[in-house]
Amino acid sequence: VSAPRSEVPRPPEPWPGAAPGEPAAEPTALAELADALAEQPPRIPSKYLYDERGSALFDRICDLPEYYPTRSELAIMEQHAAEMARALGPDATVVEYGTGTGRKTRLLLAALDRPCAYVPVDVAAEFLSAASARLAAEFPAVAVVPVWADFTRPFLLPPDVPRGRRRVAYFPGSTIGNFEPDEARALLAEMRDRVGPGGAALVGVDLRKDPRVLEAAYDDAAGVTARFNLNVLAHVNRRFGLAFDPSRFRHRAPWVDRAGRIEMRLVSTVRHEVDVAGRRYRFEPGDYILTEYSHKYRLTEFAALAQTAGWRTRRTWTDAEARFSVHLLET
Ligand code: AVJ
């Protein structure tokens, strides 16, 4: 993450995607996918999990009995948002990295003392506009400024975003866990530059725990996470005119202890081949495609990571079962 490119924020509008059977509208994206599939193990970038169906399935995941992170983080926000707000002070401008259903954001904005502005940054345009409209209606005194951008790439905020007394980067959902530690550090450093001196960050971080609890959370009995993971194949098929056969893969989500993460995998059940952008990819039974990492941290581990990105950890909050954590970082 380096100097901002000329990625001028555009008003929310649907993300252009290739229609079924159409040639790829995004040649660089197809090349990126082909490169990711050529890695060992092959990968499909996680962003392709979140098409419309994927986002709807993820919403269902959040309500599953096994998927504790959403409930645990909400419990933390319900219990401690007032304390967070006191620590952050009045007149803050909140820059949210990604947008969810807005439940946690709502709790934060409601607790803050006269928040100045709310700036959600998301690559999913429709999702972004819908979430922004809802929050703008609920918080009429807050300037809501949606920014359509991929926050993992350099981006600019509109020049007219009110500065407020303090900028706060909000990054809930343990989305930070989807990045490898080096990328997570780069993203935290970008946030630090973004909020500037005197700024702060609130980051939701899922914690290390019994692998059985973790594996159940990512391979639920109802099979919703399996469908969510397999949907990535239907999505790239549609977007790029490919011919992955979802029935030749099955969902697996093992805890990989040495890496401290859950790995979402699509394991090939048969020997077969798939062509992507003029290259042929061969899968033996047991070969797998990686679709998502979900790193889990110890509190001290995350504080150390944040420190190497130029932050000090001012406070952390956890839920009653110490499953999830929210970190208040200061410059
Ligand atoms: C929203 C990306 C943080 O990693 O826990 C849930 C996504 N993947 N089940 C996570 C997810 C499988 C989730 N994040």
Coordinates of C-alpha atoms and ligand atoms in Angstrom, one line a residue:
V1 CA 0.0 0.0 0.0
S2 CA 1.8 3.1 -1.2
A3 CA 1.0 6.6 -2.5
P4 CA -2.6 7.2 -3.5
R5 CA -3.2 6.6 -7.2
S6 CA -5.7 8.6 -9.2
E7 CA -8.5 6.3 -7.9
V8 CA -11.0 9.2 -7.7
P9 CA -14.0 8.1 -5.6
R10 CA -17.1 7.7 -7.7
P11 CA -20.6 7.8 -6.5
P12 CA -22.1 4.4 -5.7
E13 CA -23.2 2.5 -8.8
P14 CA -23.2 -1.2 -9.6
W15 CA -19.8 -2.9 -10.0
P16 CA -19.6 -3.8 -13.7
G17 CA -19.4 -7.6 -14.1
A18 CA -19.4 -9.8 -17.2
A19 CA -22.8 -11.1 -18.1
P20 CA -23.3 -14.8 -18.6
G21 CA -21.5 -16.0 -21.8
E22 CA -20.0 -12.5 -22.3
P23 CA -16.3 -12.2 -22.9
A24 CA -14.5 -11.1 -19.7
A25 CA -15.1 -7.4 -19.1
E26 CA -12.1 -7.3 -16.8
P27 CA -9.0 -8.7 -18.6
T28 CA -6.6 -7.8 -15.7
A29 CA -9.0 -9.6 -13.2
L30 CA -8.9 -12.7 -15.4
A31 CA -5.1 -12.6 -15.6
E32 CA -5.0 -12.1 -11.8
L33 CA -7.3 -15.2 -11.3
A34 CA -5.2 -17.3 -13.7
D35 CA -2.0 -16.3 -11.8
A36 CA -3.6 -17.2 -8.4
L37 CA -4.7 -20.6 -9.8
A38 CA -1.1 -21.2 -10.9
E39 CA 0.2 -20.8 -7.3
Q40 CA 1.0 -23.8 -5.1
P41 CA -1.6 -24.4 -3.7
P42 CA -3.9 -22.8 -6.3
R43 CA -6.0 -19.9 -5.0
I44 CA -9.2 -18.1 -6.1
P45 CA -9.1 -14.6 -4.6
S46 CA -11.5 -14.3 -1.7
K47 CA -13.3 -11.3 -3.1
Y48 CA -15.1 -13.7 -5.5
L49 CA -16.9 -15.3 -2.5
Y50 CA -19.0 -12.1 -2.2
D51 CA -21.3 -11.9 -5.3
E52 CA -25.0 -11.3 -4.6
R53 CA -25.6 -15.0 -3.7
G54 CA -22.4 -15.2 -1.7
S55 CA -23.3 -12.1 0.3
A56 CA -26.8 -13.5 1.0
L57 CA -25.2 -16.8 2.1
F58 CA -22.7 -14.9 4.3
D59 CA -25.7 -13.2 6.0
R60 CA -27.1 -16.6 6.8
I61 CA -23.7 -17.8 8.1
C62 CA -23.8 -15.0 10.6
D63 CA -27.0 -16.5 12.1
L64 CA -25.7 -20.1 12.3
P65 CA -25.4 -21.6 15.8
E66 CA -21.8 -22.6 15.0
Y67 CA -20.7 -19.2 13.7
Y68 CA -20.0 -17.3 16.9
P69 CA -17.9 -14.3 15.6
T70 CA -20.8 -12.0 14.6
R71 CA -22.7 -12.7 17.9
S72 CA -19.6 -12.3 20.0
E73 CA -18.6 -9.0 18.4
L74 CA -22.2 -7.6 18.6
A75 CA -22.2 -8.5 22.3
I76 CA -18.9 -6.6 22.8
M77 CA -20.4 -3.6 21.0
E78 CA -23.6 -3.7 23.0
Q79 CA -21.7 -3.9 26.3
H80 CA -18.8 -1.6 25.6
A81 CA -19.7 0.9 22.8
A82 CA -20.2 3.7 25.4
E83 CA -16.7 3.1 26.8
M84 CA -15.3 3.1 23.3
A85 CA -17.1 6.3 22.5
R86 CA -15.7 8.0 25.7
A87 CA -12.2 7.0 24.7
L88 CA -12.7 8.3 21.1
G89 CA -14.2 11.6 22.2
P90 CA -16.6 14.0 20.5
D91 CA -16.9 15.0 16.8
A92 CA -15.2 12.0 15.3
T93 CA -15.1 11.1 11.6
V94 CA -15.5 7.4 11.2
V95 CA -14.0 5.7 8.1
E96 CA -15.3 2.2 7.9
Y97 CA -13.2 -0.4 5.9
G98 CA -15.9 -2.4 4.2
T99 CA -19.7 -2.4 5.0
G100 CA -21.7 -5.1 6.6
T101 CA -25.3 -5.1 7.6
G102 CA -24.5 -2.0 9.7
R103 CA -25.5 -3.5 13.0
K104 CA -22.2 -2.9 14.7
T105 CA -21.7 0.5 13.0
R106 CA -25.1 1.6 14.3
L107 CA -24.1 0.7 17.8
L108 CA -20.9 2.7 17.5
L109 CA -22.5 5.8 15.9
A110 CA -25.3 5.8 18.4
A111 CA -22.8 5.7 21.3
L112 CA -20.4 8.4 19.9
D113 CA -20.8 12.0 21.1
R114 CA -22.0 14.0 18.1
P115 CA -20.1 12.1 15.4
C116 CA -19.2 14.4 12.5
A117 CA -19.1 12.0 9.5
Y118 CA -19.4 8.4 8.5
V119 CA -17.4 7.3 5.5
P120 CA -17.9 3.7 4.4
V121 CA -15.4 2.4 1.8
D122 CA -16.5 -0.7 -0.1
V123 CA -16.0 -2.2 -3.6
A124 CA -19.6 -3.7 -3.6
A125 CA -21.4 -0.7 -5.0
E126 CA -25.0 -1.8 -4.4
F127 CA -24.3 -3.0 -1.0
L128 CA -22.6 0.3 -0.2
S129 CA -25.4 2.5 -1.4
A130 CA -28.0 0.5 0.5
A131 CA -26.1 0.5 3.7
S132 CA -25.2 4.2 3.4
A133 CA -28.9 5.1 2.8
R134 CA -30.1 3.2 5.8
L135 CA -27.5 4.8 8.1
A136 CA -28.0 8.3 6.7
A137 CA -31.7 8.0 7.5
E138 CA -31.0 6.9 11.0
F139 CA -28.3 9.5 11.8
P140 CA -29.5 12.7 10.1
A141 CA -26.9 14.8 11.9
V142 CA -24.0 12.7 10.6
A143 CA -22.6 13.4 7.1
V144 CA -22.6 10.0 5.3
V145 CA -20.1 9.9 2.5
P146 CA -19.9 6.5 0.8
V147 CA -16.7 5.8 -1.1
W148 CA -16.7 3.2 -3.8
A149 CA -13.2 1.7 -3.7
D150 CA -11.2 -1.4 -3.0
F151 CA -9.6 -0.6 0.3
T152 CA -6.8 -3.1 -0.3
R153 CA -5.6 -0.7 -3.1
P154 CA -4.6 2.9 -2.8
F155 CA -7.7 5.1 -2.6
L156 CA -8.6 8.7 -2.0
L157 CA -11.4 10.2 0.2
P158 CA -13.4 13.0 -1.4
P159 CA -11.8 16.3 -0.5
D160 CA -15.0 17.6 1.1
V161 CA -15.2 14.9 3.8
P162 CA -15.5 16.9 7.1
R163 CA -12.4 16.2 9.2
G164 CA -14.0 16.4 12.6
R165 CA -11.8 16.5 15.7
R166 CA -10.4 13.0 15.1
R167 CA -10.5 10.4 12.4
V168 CA -11.2 6.9 13.4
A169 CA -10.7 3.9 11.1
Y170 CA -13.4 1.2 11.9
F171 CA -12.6 -2.3 10.8
P172 CA -15.0 -4.8 12.4
G173 CA -15.9 -8.4 11.6
S174 CA -12.4 -9.8 11.9
T175 CA -11.9 -9.1 8.2
I176 CA -8.3 -8.3 9.2
G177 CA -8.0 -12.1 9.7
N178 CA -8.5 -12.7 6.0
F179 CA -5.1 -11.1 5.3
E180 CA -1.8 -12.8 5.8
P181 CA 0.2 -11.1 8.6
D182 CA 2.3 -9.0 6.2
E183 CA -0.7 -7.8 4.3
A184 CA -2.6 -7.1 7.6
R185 CA 0.4 -5.0 8.8
A186 CA 0.4 -3.1 5.5
L187 CA -3.3 -2.4 5.9
L188 CA -3.0 -1.3 9.5
A189 CA -0.2 1.0 8.4
E190 CA -2.4 2.4 5.7
M191 CA -5.1 3.1 8.3
R192 CA -2.6 4.9 10.4
D193 CA -1.6 7.2 7.5
R194 CA -5.3 7.6 6.7
V195 CA -6.3 8.9 10.1
G196 CA -3.2 10.9 10.6
P197 CA -1.6 12.1 13.9
G198 CA -4.1 11.9 16.8
G199 CA -6.2 9.4 14.9
A200 CA -7.5 6.1 16.1
A201 CA -8.6 2.7 14.9
L202 CA -11.2 0.2 16.2
V203 CA -10.4 -3.3 14.9
G204 CA -12.5 -6.5 15.4
V205 CA -10.2 -9.5 15.8
D206 CA -11.2 -13.1 16.2
L207 CA -9.2 -15.0 18.9
R208 CA -7.4 -18.3 18.9
K209 CA -9.4 -21.0 20.6
D210 CA -10.2 -24.8 20.6
P211 CA -9.8 -26.0 17.0
R212 CA -13.1 -27.9 17.2
V213 CA -15.0 -24.7 17.9
L214 CA -13.2 -23.0 15.0
E215 CA -13.7 -25.8 12.5
A216 CA -17.4 -26.1 13.3
A217 CA -17.8 -22.4 12.7
Y218 CA -16.4 -22.8 9.2
D219 CA -18.1 -26.1 8.4
D220 CA -21.6 -25.9 9.8
A221 CA -24.0 -28.8 10.1
A222 CA -26.6 -27.2 7.8
G223 CA -24.0 -26.9 5.0
V224 CA -24.4 -23.1 4.5
T225 CA -20.7 -22.4 4.6
A226 CA -20.1 -25.3 2.1
R227 CA -22.6 -23.7 -0.3
F228 CA -21.0 -20.3 0.3
N229 CA -17.5 -21.7 -0.5
L230 CA -18.7 -23.7 -3.6
N231 CA -20.6 -20.6 -4.9
V232 CA -17.2 -19.0 -5.7
L233 CA -16.9 -21.4 -8.6
A234 CA -20.3 -20.5 -10.0
H235 CA -19.3 -16.8 -9.6
V236 CA -16.0 -17.0 -11.5
N237 CA -17.7 -19.2 -14.2
R238 CA -20.3 -16.5 -14.7
R239 CA -17.9 -13.6 -14.5
F240 CA -15.2 -15.0 -16.8
G241 CA -17.1 -17.6 -18.9
L242 CA -15.3 -20.5 -17.2
A243 CA -16.3 -24.2 -16.7
F244 CA -15.5 -25.2 -13.1
D245 CA -17.8 -28.0 -12.1
P246 CA -18.8 -27.5 -8.5
S247 CA -19.9 -31.1 -8.2
R248 CA -16.3 -32.2 -8.5
F249 CA -15.2 -30.3 -5.4
R250 CA -16.1 -30.4 -1.8
H251 CA -15.8 -27.9 1.0
R252 CA -13.2 -28.3 3.7
A253 CA -12.1 -25.8 6.4
P254 CA -9.3 -27.2 8.5
W255 CA -7.5 -25.3 11.3
V256 CA -3.8 -25.0 10.3
D257 CA -2.1 -24.5 13.6
R258 CA 1.4 -23.5 12.5
A259 CA -0.2 -20.7 10.4
G260 CA -2.8 -19.8 13.1
R261 CA -5.6 -19.9 10.6
I262 CA -8.7 -21.6 9.2
E263 CA -8.2 -22.3 5.5
M264 CA -11.3 -22.5 3.4
R265 CA -10.6 -25.1 0.7
L266 CA -12.3 -26.6 -2.3
V267 CA -11.0 -30.2 -2.6
S268 CA -11.2 -32.0 -5.9
T269 CA -12.9 -35.4 -5.6
V270 CA -11.8 -36.6 -9.0
R271 CA -9.0 -36.2 -11.5
H272 CA -10.0 -33.5 -13.9
E273 CA -8.9 -30.3 -15.8
V274 CA -10.2 -26.8 -16.1
D275 CA -9.1 -24.2 -18.7
V276 CA -8.6 -20.6 -17.6
A277 CA -7.3 -17.9 -19.9
G278 CA -5.6 -20.3 -22.2
R279 CA -4.0 -22.3 -19.4
R280 CA -4.9 -25.8 -18.3
Y281 CA -5.2 -26.6 -14.6
R282 CA -5.0 -30.2 -13.6
F283 CA -6.6 -31.5 -10.3
E284 CA -5.9 -34.9 -8.8
P285 CA -8.3 -36.2 -6.1
G286 CA -7.4 -34.4 -2.9
D287 CA -5.8 -31.4 -4.6
Y288 CA -7.4 -28.2 -3.4
I289 CA -8.1 -24.6 -4.3
L290 CA -7.7 -22.1 -1.4
T291 CA -10.5 -19.6 -1.3
E292 CA -10.1 -17.8 2.1
Y293 CA -7.8 -17.5 5.1
S294 CA -9.2 -16.6 8.5
H295 CA -6.4 -15.9 10.9
K296 CA -7.0 -16.0 14.6
Y297 CA -4.9 -14.1 17.0
R298 CA -3.9 -14.0 20.7
L299 CA -4.5 -10.5 22.2
T300 CA -0.7 -10.0 22.6
E301 CA 0.0 -11.3 19.1
F302 CA -2.3 -8.7 17.6
A303 CA -1.0 -5.9 19.7
A304 CA 2.5 -6.8 18.5
L305 CA 1.4 -6.8 14.9
A306 CA -0.3 -3.4 15.4
Q307 CA 2.8 -2.0 17.0
T308 CA 4.9 -2.9 13.9
A309 CA 2.4 -0.9 11.9
G310 CA 3.0 2.2 14.1
W311 CA 0.0 1.8 16.5
R312 CA -0.2 1.6 20.2
T313 CA -2.9 -0.6 21.7
R314 CA -4.8 1.7 24.1
R315 CA -7.5 -0.8 25.1
T316 CA -9.0 -4.2 24.2
W317 CA -12.5 -5.5 24.9
T318 CA -13.5 -9.2 24.7
D319 CA -16.9 -11.0 25.1
A320 CA -17.7 -13.0 28.2
E321 CA -16.3 -16.2 26.6
A322 CA -13.2 -14.5 25.3
R323 CA -13.9 -15.6 21.8
F324 CA -13.6 -12.3 20.0
S325 CA -11.9 -9.0 20.7
V326 CA -12.1 -5.3 19.7
H327 CA -8.9 -3.3 19.8
L328 CA -8.7 0.5 20.2
L329 CA -5.5 1.6 18.6
E330 CA -3.9 5.1 18.8
T331 CA -1.2 6.7 16.8
Ligands
AVJ1 C1 -16.4 -11.9 7.0 C2 -14.4 -12.6 6.0 C3 -14.5 -12.2 8.3 O1 -13.5 -15.1 7.8 O2 -15.0 -15.4 9.4 C4 -17.3 -16.9 7.3 C5 -16.0 -14.9 6.3 N1 -16.0 -17.3 5.7 N2 -17.4 -18.2 7.0 C6 -14.6 -15.0 8.3 C7 -16.4 -16.3 6.4 C8 -16.5 -18.4 6.1 C9 -15.7 -14.2 7.5 N3 -15.2 -12.8 7.2

